[in-house]
């Protein structure tokens, strides 16, 4: 890169020049002439056989133009090829309170709601399995007949020698950690508009992170050729994983549009969003860890049980991530993981920011902190003593190409004043540290295919405007801006010259979606390749004019010039015309697929966890705890994040702060509260997310390790910082008042109960203020 590079500069995320993304508005704001309004009838039972559905009264309403039931969505679907177990409308039984039973399309929302109330359903109530520990031992009434004992998937992986590893340990601890179920809480609800075209084609505008998967699913369920289905992703008001698989309304809406031969739109209510869910599952982690006297982790054994809800969804991937990434943060040579994904009669869980890794990282970093205290070692120093020696291959076959964790730890320790504060603050005040990491996209695709993970096309015509066609989905993280920056950098032009057409399956090439922090790395590399191919065509024409080799040229500041003779230069517009005269219309293509060596091992489940690159981070949290009430105040968080190369520092800064914010919400207050399969807090009045008043100052530190395979050295920035926030706070609470909380959220009630129990022990044993076990 030259000293005049646009890479590494912060251009506005919301003002990407010429950007075209669907209609340029949010899905729930789109309306078209003749549009009908859809509403869905939901099950009142957690588990019930559907004996009879009578829709005749609803169909008799003159305002109703279409009614659909399970017969209209009989083809099952699922995001993974191994788990097609979901119907958009229940076909034979309801599997959770809120399951979709029937849908109507009417000329007004009010008419659609009245019609829903007229549909009669007879149910035969079945045993409801709502506790995963009970559900996994069920002997009958299984949620899916082909899933005995309600077990979706089980995995067991072992690497190294566990017995020998624990024998080497001077300190061994074993604890159970439990994390509550949480929701993405995106501000925009799910919304889909389906337009039935006169020629039998259907166009679907949907708030989705995965236009390609949605395209495939709609075509399959409606039994249409993919060429007759078009999916457009408009602007997305928050995804965080909740829109990374097909949600029932995205299928129900086109089904109604096909039946009515009219446009139909469905927007979920907030309660429906909670029941559609796909959030982070209840997770039970039994973790055992050994530490040598020198502070080296000698062995780790983890047993994880996840409450997956009623359908498979991303389930196998979620549970595998929780084990695979145990081995890619620190140098762990002896590792065992047992994972079990259990079905229950609740809404399906799925991918959420930091997919699969967050709850296990809370357990790991908390237990590591306990062992460091046992060994009377500085918790930050213990983490330093267990660093990987990158580049390397981990014990479970993950390839690490860049590793900025050492600098992240040092930066966080220095900025926070860790050395002056750790164990030295007055009672009630404490500081904690934790580390985390995440993938830069999955090295193996979800679908079984050898096609590239992403492709970018580029076109320049005689007006010299650069048009980039990308299937990548910008869901607010700024990936559209990044692709414009990359194109501008390579071609040496202003961003204002570039038009971006994104996420329209009729116009743009296939991209597998916006999930697993893959877009900057993968779509960025594809865009980089396309731009370089375009530049080669332009340079060939200019080199012919200047009588030099194309390699002697450089593009910068809207001009092409000879590097060793800058007087020979040509405006970009003129260069384009010459190239078109030389080549015809300029068209270029770039694609990306991870290298074979990044795709992991050959054992069962080895496909989940491998990534072309991993991000790393370290965080400190400083808190105070009122010992009389258990109230926690988080005063400051310092988060250092290794993003490879910050292509847009403002974007990276925002992603790190947003990740920490979501982690603090899960740490302190977020929890879906269940009662026999019924969600008791399906609204933002009752499901508490942090406000600005509850959010402490979050100081982000960008660490640049320059990944050798990322575009200009870039890698993940949007998810990796979340997981460290939770254990950093938990460890700070211990430093403040000497109690360990092993269940999430870290509520004041739990903390106060632990403090009172600790006082009882101290009174009985005469112990010190800051010693105590888990609570």
XYZ file of C-alpha atoms in Angstrom:
775
model
C 0.000 0.000 0.000
C 1.192 3.517 -0.710
C 1.374 6.300 1.824
C -1.748 7.751 0.160
C -3.798 4.626 0.844
C -7.508 4.731 1.627
C -7.074 1.444 3.517
C -6.778 2.063 7.246
C -8.818 5.263 7.024
C -12.306 5.760 8.394
C -14.756 6.687 5.655
C -18.397 6.909 6.790
C -20.228 3.599 7.047
C -23.624 5.016 6.147
C -22.517 7.110 3.191
C -20.923 4.526 0.935
C -20.929 6.326 -2.423
C -23.457 5.033 -4.915
C -24.413 2.059 -2.757
C -27.439 0.112 -3.982
C -28.794 -2.444 -1.531
C -32.215 -3.747 -2.492
C -34.647 -0.858 -2.211
C -32.332 1.027 0.135
C -34.843 0.877 3.004
C -35.711 -1.537 5.789
C -37.940 -4.513 5.017
C -40.622 -3.489 7.489
C -40.900 -0.091 5.713
C -41.454 -1.520 2.213
C -44.929 -1.344 0.689
C -46.165 -1.977 -2.874
C -49.534 -1.424 -4.601
C -52.125 -4.110 -3.965
C -50.187 -5.490 -1.024
C -51.917 -7.882 1.339
C -51.108 -8.231 5.028
C -50.231 -11.606 6.478
C -50.800 -12.922 9.984
C -49.878 -16.248 11.550
C -51.809 -18.456 13.976
C -49.519 -19.840 16.686
C -49.840 -22.903 18.880
C -50.917 -22.408 22.515
C -49.381 -25.786 23.416
C -45.736 -26.745 23.865
C -46.256 -30.200 22.361
C -49.437 -31.376 20.704
C -50.648 -33.442 17.784
C -52.757 -31.474 15.309
C -55.946 -33.500 14.945
C -58.000 -31.120 12.797
C -57.787 -27.634 11.276
C -60.903 -25.878 9.955
C -60.181 -22.677 8.026
C -63.586 -22.338 6.349
C -64.794 -19.373 8.441
C -61.609 -17.432 7.721
C -61.783 -18.238 4.020
C -65.379 -16.970 3.912
C -64.299 -13.440 4.872
C -64.347 -11.235 1.737
C -61.143 -9.460 2.863
C -59.207 -12.740 3.025
C -57.421 -13.632 -0.203
C -55.385 -16.666 0.884
C -55.129 -19.139 3.737
C -52.250 -21.562 4.218
C -51.714 -24.552 6.513
C -49.105 -27.257 6.883
C -50.356 -28.939 3.696
C -48.986 -25.950 1.781
C -45.518 -26.217 3.330
C -45.118 -29.971 3.480
C -41.494 -29.968 2.306
C -39.217 -29.671 5.367
C -36.165 -27.445 5.381
C -33.180 -26.580 7.547
C -29.985 -24.576 7.285
C -27.799 -27.694 7.489
C -28.070 -30.525 4.955
C -28.166 -33.031 7.837
C -31.110 -31.408 9.608
C -34.135 -30.727 7.419
C -36.661 -31.149 10.236
C -38.672 -27.912 10.167
C -41.864 -26.993 8.322
C -42.799 -23.347 7.943
C -46.317 -24.283 9.072
C -46.667 -27.283 11.372
C -47.547 -30.358 9.352
C -48.482 -32.944 11.959
C -47.791 -31.540 15.411
C -46.939 -28.349 17.254
C -43.549 -28.539 18.936
C -43.439 -25.342 20.997
C -45.716 -22.584 22.254
C -45.707 -20.172 19.342
C -45.219 -22.805 16.630
C -46.764 -21.735 13.323
C -50.067 -23.496 12.587
C -51.812 -21.503 9.848
C -51.513 -18.160 8.065
C -53.824 -15.769 6.247
C -53.387 -12.888 3.813
C -56.012 -10.155 3.882
C -56.553 -6.622 2.653
C -55.791 -5.130 6.065
C -53.966 -6.129 9.226
C -57.192 -5.893 11.201
C -58.976 -8.276 8.817
C -56.056 -10.702 8.931
C -56.145 -10.707 12.738
C -59.911 -11.360 12.751
C -59.459 -14.199 10.269
C -56.803 -15.846 12.420
C -59.254 -15.899 15.341
C -61.809 -17.751 13.178
C -59.503 -20.702 12.427
C -60.449 -23.735 14.518
C -57.749 -26.200 15.599
C -58.224 -29.407 17.570
C -55.116 -30.559 19.443
C -54.134 -33.747 21.261
C -51.769 -32.559 23.976
C -48.557 -34.573 24.355
C -45.827 -34.668 26.982
C -43.868 -31.415 26.873
C -40.109 -31.670 27.374
C -38.857 -28.304 28.617
C -35.826 -29.200 30.772
C -32.872 -30.443 28.706
C -31.584 -32.681 31.513
C -34.982 -34.395 31.686
C -35.592 -34.321 27.935
C -32.388 -36.205 27.105
C -33.652 -39.166 29.135
C -37.122 -39.301 27.558
C -38.364 -42.799 26.757
C -41.417 -41.837 24.670
C -43.287 -38.924 23.077
C -40.065 -37.783 21.467
C -40.189 -34.382 19.813
C -39.056 -35.916 16.517
C -39.560 -39.647 16.100
C -36.202 -40.009 14.338
C -34.368 -38.397 17.285
C -34.444 -41.023 20.071
C -34.382 -39.624 23.610
C -34.567 -36.125 22.109
C -30.854 -36.081 21.344
C -30.155 -33.992 18.260
C -26.401 -34.678 18.148
C -23.634 -36.055 20.362
C -19.892 -35.643 19.914
C -16.823 -36.811 21.793
C -13.326 -35.624 20.880
C -10.091 -36.335 22.702
C -6.599 -35.096 21.871
C -3.347 -35.773 23.660
C -3.253 -37.718 26.934
C -5.740 -36.490 29.548
C -4.585 -38.848 32.288
C -0.991 -37.768 31.895
C -1.969 -34.107 31.672
C -3.909 -34.110 34.922
C -1.122 -36.082 36.602
C 1.264 -33.229 35.756
C -1.015 -30.636 37.362
C -0.233 -29.199 40.774
C -3.704 -27.643 40.881
C -6.921 -29.165 39.539
C -10.395 -27.698 39.697
C -13.744 -28.853 38.416
C -16.887 -26.699 38.305
C -20.313 -26.627 36.705
C -21.263 -23.427 34.872
C -24.771 -22.639 33.620
C -25.631 -19.875 31.166
C -29.202 -18.691 30.648
C -30.854 -18.487 27.255
C -30.729 -15.070 25.614
C -32.126 -13.376 22.514
C -30.416 -11.221 19.877
C -32.737 -8.303 20.680
C -32.232 -6.671 17.276
C -34.182 -3.427 17.049
C -35.736 -4.335 13.677
C -38.225 -7.228 13.786
C -38.188 -9.894 11.092
C -40.109 -8.717 8.028
C -40.701 -10.218 4.583
C -42.482 -8.958 1.473
C -43.200 -11.437 -1.321
C -44.350 -10.170 -4.719
C -45.930 -12.667 -7.101
C -45.132 -11.620 -10.661
C -47.522 -12.101 -13.613
C -45.044 -14.473 -15.295
C -45.103 -16.865 -12.338
C -41.883 -15.582 -10.774
C -41.683 -14.471 -7.173
C -39.563 -11.658 -5.728
C -38.897 -11.724 -1.992
C -37.581 -8.775 0.000
C -36.503 -10.006 3.423
C -34.510 -8.889 6.420
C -32.007 -11.731 6.133
C -28.316 -12.366 6.622
C -28.330 -15.253 4.127
C -30.001 -14.361 0.792
C -28.520 -17.388 -0.976
C -29.811 -19.917 1.575
C -33.206 -18.214 1.573
C -33.260 -18.343 -2.244
C -32.611 -22.097 -2.194
C -35.159 -22.763 0.552
C -38.025 -20.818 -1.025
C -37.459 -22.553 -4.349
C -37.442 -25.952 -2.649
C -40.510 -25.492 -0.426
C -42.591 -23.812 -3.152
C -41.298 -26.357 -5.700
C -40.170 -23.650 -8.102
C -36.995 -23.522 -10.180
C -34.419 -21.252 -8.567
C -34.537 -19.161 -11.757
C -38.111 -18.176 -10.843
C -37.202 -16.941 -7.367
C -35.467 -13.648 -6.643
C -34.353 -12.621 -3.142
C -33.391 -9.044 -2.309
C -31.898 -8.104 1.034
C -32.841 -4.537 1.924
C -31.183 -2.692 4.796
C -31.128 -4.790 7.967
C -31.787 -3.219 11.348
C -29.664 -5.651 13.312
C -28.996 -9.342 12.830
C -26.405 -10.693 15.284
C -27.088 -14.223 13.991
C -30.875 -14.129 14.425
C -31.365 -13.743 10.674
C -28.624 -16.168 9.604
C -30.978 -19.042 8.919
C -34.352 -19.164 7.234
C -37.097 -17.986 9.602
C -40.669 -19.363 9.093
C -42.238 -16.080 7.947
C -39.689 -15.964 5.093
C -41.322 -19.094 3.658
C -44.900 -18.453 4.774
C -45.019 -15.050 3.059
C -44.165 -16.328 -0.460
C -46.504 -19.294 0.048
C -49.365 -16.854 0.690
C -48.288 -14.647 -2.228
C -48.293 -17.636 -4.563
C -51.784 -18.665 -3.423
C -53.220 -15.136 -3.549
C -51.370 -14.105 -6.740
C -50.825 -10.802 -4.922
C -47.969 -9.188 -2.961
C -48.011 -10.219 0.703
C -46.090 -8.792 3.616
C -45.609 -10.189 7.126
C -43.817 -8.360 9.917
C -43.387 -10.104 13.228
C -44.512 -8.504 16.446
C -41.820 -8.341 19.125
C -43.389 -11.359 20.829
C -43.223 -13.300 17.563
C -39.542 -12.366 17.211
C -38.877 -13.912 20.605
C -40.729 -17.090 19.612
C -38.932 -17.293 16.254
C -35.776 -16.898 18.401
C -32.589 -18.749 17.197
C -30.685 -17.154 20.085
C -27.998 -18.399 22.452
C -29.072 -21.651 24.158
C -29.191 -22.581 27.803
C -25.764 -24.145 28.226
C -24.509 -26.406 30.996
C -20.729 -26.720 31.124
C -18.937 -29.205 33.371
C -15.327 -28.093 33.140
C -12.196 -29.628 34.623
C -8.776 -28.043 34.246
C -5.258 -28.708 35.488
C -2.494 -26.141 36.049
C 1.151 -26.853 36.757
C 3.035 -25.050 39.500
C 4.650 -22.953 36.760
C 1.253 -21.816 35.520
C 0.948 -24.003 32.400
C -2.420 -25.508 31.499
C -1.770 -29.250 31.522
C -5.211 -30.655 30.660
C -8.783 -29.560 29.934
C -11.927 -31.713 29.974
C -15.274 -30.150 29.039
C -18.750 -31.652 28.961
C -21.332 -29.378 27.343
C -25.103 -29.786 27.196
C -27.095 -27.303 25.121
C -30.852 -26.803 25.125
C -31.495 -26.613 21.394
C -35.232 -26.073 21.354
C -37.605 -27.882 19.001
C -35.571 -28.036 15.776
C -32.038 -28.770 14.689
C -31.192 -25.517 12.914
C -27.538 -24.674 13.467
C -27.511 -27.032 16.475
C -24.664 -29.388 15.506
C -22.500 -26.414 14.536
C -23.283 -24.571 17.785
C -22.264 -27.442 20.016
C -19.176 -28.242 17.943
C -17.959 -24.646 18.088
C -18.144 -24.801 21.879
C -15.561 -27.584 21.842
C -13.442 -26.823 18.777
C -12.390 -23.361 19.917
C -11.276 -24.554 23.345
C -7.954 -25.290 21.687
C -7.229 -22.216 19.563
C -6.763 -19.492 22.188
C -4.066 -20.970 24.432
C -1.535 -23.772 24.045
C -3.578 -26.723 25.320
C -1.938 -30.070 24.559
C -4.365 -32.435 26.318
C -8.019 -31.802 25.587
C -11.286 -33.722 25.819
C -14.667 -32.427 24.718
C -18.067 -34.086 25.043
C -20.989 -32.197 23.523
C -24.667 -32.964 23.487
C -27.379 -30.964 21.746
C -30.761 -31.753 23.320
C -34.171 -31.043 21.795
C -36.857 -29.449 23.983
C -40.361 -28.096 23.387
C -39.216 -24.506 23.153
C -38.310 -22.250 20.216
C -35.197 -23.336 18.342
C -31.876 -21.855 19.385
C -29.217 -21.035 16.846
C -26.391 -18.698 15.971
C -25.783 -15.585 18.025
C -22.809 -13.233 18.016
C -19.797 -15.343 19.030
C -21.679 -18.448 17.891
C -21.161 -21.449 20.165
C -18.114 -20.090 21.984
C -19.372 -17.511 24.469
C -20.780 -19.643 27.283
C -17.870 -22.079 27.304
C -15.394 -19.175 27.287
C -17.142 -17.796 30.397
C -16.526 -21.124 32.086
C -12.935 -21.499 30.848
C -11.730 -18.006 31.754
C -13.449 -18.156 35.152
C -11.897 -21.504 36.044
C -8.479 -20.418 34.770
C -8.707 -17.386 37.049
C -9.487 -19.649 40.023
C -6.468 -21.836 39.254
C -4.220 -18.795 38.939
C -5.316 -17.733 42.433
C -4.684 -21.267 43.720
C -1.152 -21.098 42.307
C -0.718 -17.573 43.725
C 0.082 -16.298 40.245
C -1.042 -13.141 38.486
C -4.021 -14.134 36.252
C -2.639 -12.003 33.411
C 0.752 -13.688 33.723
C -0.841 -17.149 33.639
C -2.440 -16.263 30.324
C 0.929 -15.124 28.998
C 2.515 -18.413 30.011
C 0.036 -20.334 27.875
C 0.351 -18.484 24.591
C 0.484 -20.313 21.277
C 3.630 -20.058 19.179
C 2.079 -18.942 15.907
C 2.067 -19.785 13.086
C 1.077 -23.225 14.288
C -1.432 -26.069 14.183
C -3.368 -26.609 17.416
C -3.807 -29.991 19.067
C -7.224 -30.345 17.389
C -5.977 -29.386 13.929
C -6.776 -25.679 13.713
C -4.326 -23.587 11.685
C -3.324 -20.286 13.311
C -1.661 -17.887 10.856
C -1.517 -14.659 12.897
C -1.681 -14.219 16.664
C -1.891 -10.816 18.308
C -2.938 -12.090 21.740
C 0.413 -11.305 23.448
C 0.131 -7.651 22.443
C -3.589 -7.583 23.341
C -2.813 -8.770 26.881
C 0.012 -6.267 27.285
C -2.055 -3.366 25.933
C -5.069 -4.171 28.138
C -2.887 -4.627 31.223
C -1.067 -1.355 30.613
C -4.123 0.770 29.750
C -6.208 -0.512 32.681
C -3.530 -0.142 35.355
C -3.823 -3.864 36.057
C -0.504 -4.196 37.852
C -1.399 -1.426 40.277
C -4.955 -2.654 40.885
C -5.100 -6.459 40.753
C -5.695 -7.699 44.317
C -4.823 -4.271 45.696
C -8.102 -2.375 45.561
C -10.209 -1.860 48.705
C -12.926 -4.350 49.588
C -15.903 -3.906 47.250
C -13.770 -2.774 44.318
C -12.125 -5.180 41.879
C -10.594 -5.732 38.470
C -10.771 -8.834 36.278
C -9.145 -10.031 33.087
C -10.159 -12.501 30.395
C -9.275 -13.374 26.801
C -11.287 -14.544 23.796
C -11.053 -15.219 20.078
C -13.183 -16.077 17.062
C -13.103 -17.306 13.494
C -12.783 -15.169 10.365
C -15.427 -17.219 8.590
C -15.850 -20.964 8.466
C -13.303 -22.776 6.308
C -15.951 -25.326 5.330
C -19.285 -24.272 3.776
C -22.627 -25.110 5.373
C -23.950 -26.530 2.115
C -22.218 -29.445 0.408
C -20.592 -27.733 -2.539
C -17.215 -27.086 -4.098
C -18.170 -23.643 -5.392
C -16.328 -20.565 -4.078
C -17.569 -19.233 -0.745
C -18.038 -15.834 -2.347
C -17.687 -14.144 -5.734
C -17.500 -10.481 -6.711
C -18.055 -9.163 -10.230
C -16.903 -5.742 -11.392
C -17.811 -3.667 -14.467
C -16.553 -0.405 -15.944
C -18.123 1.181 -19.014
C -17.156 4.307 -20.983
C -18.457 6.647 -18.279
C -15.613 5.272 -16.112
C -18.002 4.522 -13.235
C -16.964 1.389 -11.378
C -19.826 -0.961 -10.476
C -19.207 -3.731 -7.966
C -21.671 -6.624 -7.798
C -21.452 -8.548 -4.540
C -23.718 -11.095 -2.914
C -22.342 -10.210 0.534
C -24.893 -8.967 3.062
C -24.202 -5.780 4.975
C -26.215 -6.080 8.190
C -24.824 -2.929 9.750
C -21.216 -4.008 10.196
C -20.020 -1.889 7.269
C -19.006 -4.619 4.821
C -20.348 -2.638 1.851
C -18.043 0.206 2.808
C -15.081 -2.141 3.113
C -15.606 -3.486 -0.415
C -15.772 0.057 -1.765
C -12.549 0.912 0.092
C -10.753 -2.139 -1.275
C -11.863 -1.362 -4.831
C -10.870 2.293 -4.511
C -7.476 1.350 -3.069
C -6.574 -1.057 -5.868
C -7.855 1.119 -8.729
C -6.513 4.332 -7.241
C -9.827 6.175 -7.447
C -12.099 8.087 -5.081
C -14.807 6.018 -3.323
C -17.408 8.336 -4.882
C -16.665 6.798 -8.293
C -17.787 3.353 -7.133
C -21.329 1.996 -7.175
C -22.105 -1.109 -5.163
C -24.958 -3.483 -5.983
C -25.360 -5.943 -3.134
C -27.355 -8.993 -2.063
C -29.812 -9.357 -4.940
C -29.845 -12.942 -6.209
C -30.909 -11.844 -9.704
C -28.057 -9.369 -10.133
C -25.245 -10.422 -7.842
C -23.122 -13.564 -7.665
C -23.418 -16.068 -4.829
C -22.097 -15.256 -1.381
C -22.854 -17.706 1.412
C -24.045 -15.056 3.845
C -23.171 -12.727 6.673
C -22.265 -14.956 9.604
C -19.179 -16.229 11.455
C -17.433 -12.895 10.808
C -16.637 -14.041 7.277
C -17.487 -11.076 5.066
C -14.434 -8.806 5.331
C -12.046 -11.757 5.035
C -13.828 -13.701 2.307
C -15.775 -11.125 0.297
C -12.889 -8.734 0.868
C -10.459 -11.183 -0.727
C -12.838 -11.778 -3.635
C -13.235 -8.036 -4.128
C -9.467 -7.596 -3.956
C -8.967 -10.218 -6.660
C -11.655 -8.684 -8.893
C -10.159 -5.218 -8.523
C -6.666 -6.488 -9.325
C -7.999 -8.263 -12.420
C -9.700 -5.034 -13.481
C -6.519 -3.052 -12.888
C -4.531 -5.462 -15.053
C -6.823 -4.746 -18.008
C -6.494 -0.989 -17.538
C -2.723 -1.173 -17.026
C -2.290 -3.237 -20.201
C -3.852 -0.476 -22.293
C -1.931 2.330 -20.563
C 1.369 0.428 -20.782
C 0.870 0.109 -24.529
C 0.474 3.902 -24.769
C 3.520 4.643 -22.580
C 5.660 1.888 -24.035
C 6.392 0.301 -20.664
C 5.585 -2.917 -18.848
C 2.277 -2.998 -16.925
C 4.274 -3.766 -13.770
C 5.910 -0.330 -14.058
C 2.579 1.443 -13.518
C 0.785 2.636 -10.405
C -2.769 3.872 -9.868
C -3.305 6.671 -7.387
C -5.335 9.886 -7.037
C -7.528 9.175 -10.087
C -4.487 8.781 -12.338
C -2.311 6.040 -13.822
C 1.389 6.867 -13.924
C 4.811 5.302 -14.430
C 6.359 4.744 -11.014
C 9.870 5.704 -12.107
C 8.740 8.518 -14.391
C 5.740 10.245 -12.781
C 5.592 12.787 -15.571
C 4.072 10.081 -17.727
C 0.535 9.969 -16.323
C -2.993 9.594 -17.586
C -6.361 10.438 -15.954
C -8.354 7.374 -14.905
C -11.246 8.310 -17.226
C -8.938 8.403 -20.241
C -7.258 5.163 -19.192
C -10.652 3.457 -19.027
C -11.598 4.615 -22.532
C -8.276 3.334 -23.887
C -8.789 0.009 -22.115
C -12.313 -0.341 -23.495
C -10.996 0.395 -26.985
C -8.407 -2.288 -26.316
C -10.591 -4.923 -24.583
C -14.231 -3.904 -25.016
C -16.414 -3.326 -21.913
C -14.286 -4.015 -18.866
C -15.501 -6.917 -16.777
C -13.588 -8.622 -13.966
C -14.302 -11.364 -11.479
C -12.830 -12.403 -8.167
C -13.694 -15.289 -5.880
C -12.531 -16.783 -2.624
C -12.448 -20.225 -1.067
C -10.292 -21.086 1.972
C -7.119 -23.054 1.211
C -7.247 -26.802 1.726
C -4.779 -26.650 4.613
C -7.210 -24.416 6.567
C -10.066 -26.935 6.497
C -9.168 -29.019 9.544
C -8.943 -32.718 10.335
C -10.863 -35.793 9.232
C -12.576 -36.888 12.465
C -16.357 -36.606 12.963
C -17.194 -32.966 13.546
C -13.792 -31.706 12.385
C -15.437 -29.472 9.776
C -16.595 -27.005 12.458
C -13.947 -24.759 13.978
C -11.409 -24.492 11.136
C -11.076 -20.980 9.732
C -8.622 -19.255 7.408
C -7.765 -16.961 10.331
C -8.635 -16.220 13.962
C -8.986 -12.953 15.833
C -7.763 -12.553 19.419
C -8.538 -10.220 22.266
C -7.951 -9.429 25.924
C -10.179 -7.409 28.238
C -10.166 -5.977 31.698
C -13.240 -4.891 33.638
C -13.225 -2.742 36.756
C -16.242 -2.994 39.042
C -17.559 -2.110 42.442
C -19.920 -4.336 44.403
C -22.204 -3.148 47.201
C -21.821 -5.946 49.777
C -25.142 -5.043 51.396
C -27.247 -5.334 48.217
C -25.141 -7.280 45.718
C -25.482 -4.406 43.253
C -22.640 -4.293 40.699
C -21.435 -1.149 38.976
C -19.104 -1.630 36.030
C -16.876 1.423 35.913
C -14.663 0.723 32.932
C -13.864 -1.892 30.317
C -10.636 -1.956 28.328
C -10.811 -4.215 25.261
C -7.792 -4.892 23.054
C -8.661 -6.694 19.831
C -6.386 -8.193 17.174
C -8.197 -7.593 13.870
C -5.223 -8.231 11.573
C -5.314 -4.886 9.789
C -7.979 -2.281 10.523
C -9.221 -1.427 7.030
C -11.660 1.073 8.552
C -10.690 1.892 12.151
C -14.012 3.536 13.035
C -15.828 0.387 11.903
C -13.514 -1.856 13.916
C -13.865 0.373 16.963
C -17.660 0.222 16.690
C -17.666 -3.554 16.294
C -15.451 -4.067 19.356
C -17.531 -1.724 21.502
C -20.767 -3.321 20.277
C -19.472 -6.808 21.063
C -18.448 -5.781 24.574
C -21.821 -4.090 25.102
C -23.688 -7.282 24.176
C -21.386 -9.310 26.414
C -22.123 -7.027 29.357
C -25.839 -7.450 28.734
C -25.522 -11.220 28.905
C -23.251 -10.964 31.924
C -25.471 -8.796 34.066
C -29.125 -8.946 33.125
C -30.313 -10.676 29.966
C -32.276 -13.906 30.423
C -35.250 -15.546 28.744
C -37.503 -16.736 31.557
C -39.460 -19.947 30.929
C -42.394 -21.574 32.679
C -43.304 -25.011 31.286
C -42.398 -23.962 27.761
C -44.029 -20.535 27.933
C -41.782 -17.494 27.618
C -42.647 -15.112 30.419
C -40.791 -12.018 29.174
C -41.274 -11.702 25.386
C -40.984 -7.916 25.217
C -38.410 -5.195 25.749
C -40.379 -4.113 28.813
C -39.562 -7.399 30.517
C -36.485 -8.690 28.694
C -33.879 -6.303 30.040
C -31.079 -5.118 27.779
C -28.579 -2.477 28.900
C -29.409 1.154 28.245
C -26.850 3.870 27.699
C -27.162 4.741 31.393
C -26.045 1.230 32.366
C -23.212 0.984 29.843
C -19.792 1.884 31.213
C -16.998 3.574 29.272
C -15.612 0.976 26.848
C -12.105 1.704 25.610
C -11.176 -0.258 22.509
C -7.567 -0.808 21.501
C -6.919 -1.958 17.955
C -4.046 -4.429 17.643
C -2.861 -5.131 14.101
C -1.141 -8.485 13.555
C -1.363 -8.282 9.735
C -2.748 -11.676 8.762
C -0.828 -13.051 5.761
C -3.977 -14.276 3.986
C -6.504 -11.563 4.823
C -7.272 -8.705 2.415
C -4.508 -6.179 3.137
C -3.912 -8.228 6.312
C -7.447 -7.880 7.749
C -9.388 -10.496 9.731
C -12.331 -10.769 12.137
C -13.527 -7.788 14.172
C -17.275 -8.187 14.827
C -17.654 -11.027 17.318
C -14.402 -11.998 19.007
C -14.550 -9.343 21.735
C -17.904 -10.455 23.136
C -16.901 -13.615 24.963
C -14.183 -12.051 27.132
C -16.503 -9.408 28.571
C -18.502 -11.880 30.651
C -15.663 -13.644 32.530
C -13.760 -10.359 32.889
C -16.703 -9.018 34.912
C -17.132 -12.288 36.829
C -13.434 -12.294 37.732
C -13.646 -8.633 38.766
C -16.543 -9.430 41.099
C -14.359 -12.061 42.763
C -11.509 -9.581 43.112
C -13.945 -7.127 44.723
C -15.753 -9.304 47.254
C -14.235 -12.785 47.034
C -17.199 -14.717 45.635
C -17.455 -16.732 42.421
C -20.721 -16.759 40.510
C -20.905 -19.696 38.118
C -24.315 -19.062 36.546
C -25.429 -16.333 34.168
C -26.624 -13.686 34.515
C -24.514 -12.405 37.395
C -27.542 -11.023 39.216
C -27.454 -9.045 42.423
C -29.522 -11.747 44.121
C -26.896 -14.413 43.381
C -24.053 -12.132 44.437
C -25.739 -11.116 47.699
C -26.531 -14.738 48.552
C -22.893 -15.696 47.865
C -21.590 -12.831 50.022
C -23.850 -13.871 52.917
C -22.765 -17.494 52.585
C -19.126 -16.402 52.521
C -19.630 -14.360 55.693
C -21.049 -17.404 57.433
C -17.988 -19.438 56.458
C -15.658 -16.665 57.581
C -17.397 -16.375 60.923
C -17.048 -20.110 61.359
C -13.440 -20.339 60.145
C -12.045 -16.844 60.653
C -11.118 -16.497 56.944
C -10.018 -13.384 55.105
C -12.322 -11.067 53.195
C -11.358 -12.053 49.643
C -11.232 -15.828 49.874
C -14.098 -18.041 48.992
C -15.411 -20.691 46.653
C -17.950 -20.723 43.880
C -21.551 -19.799 44.449
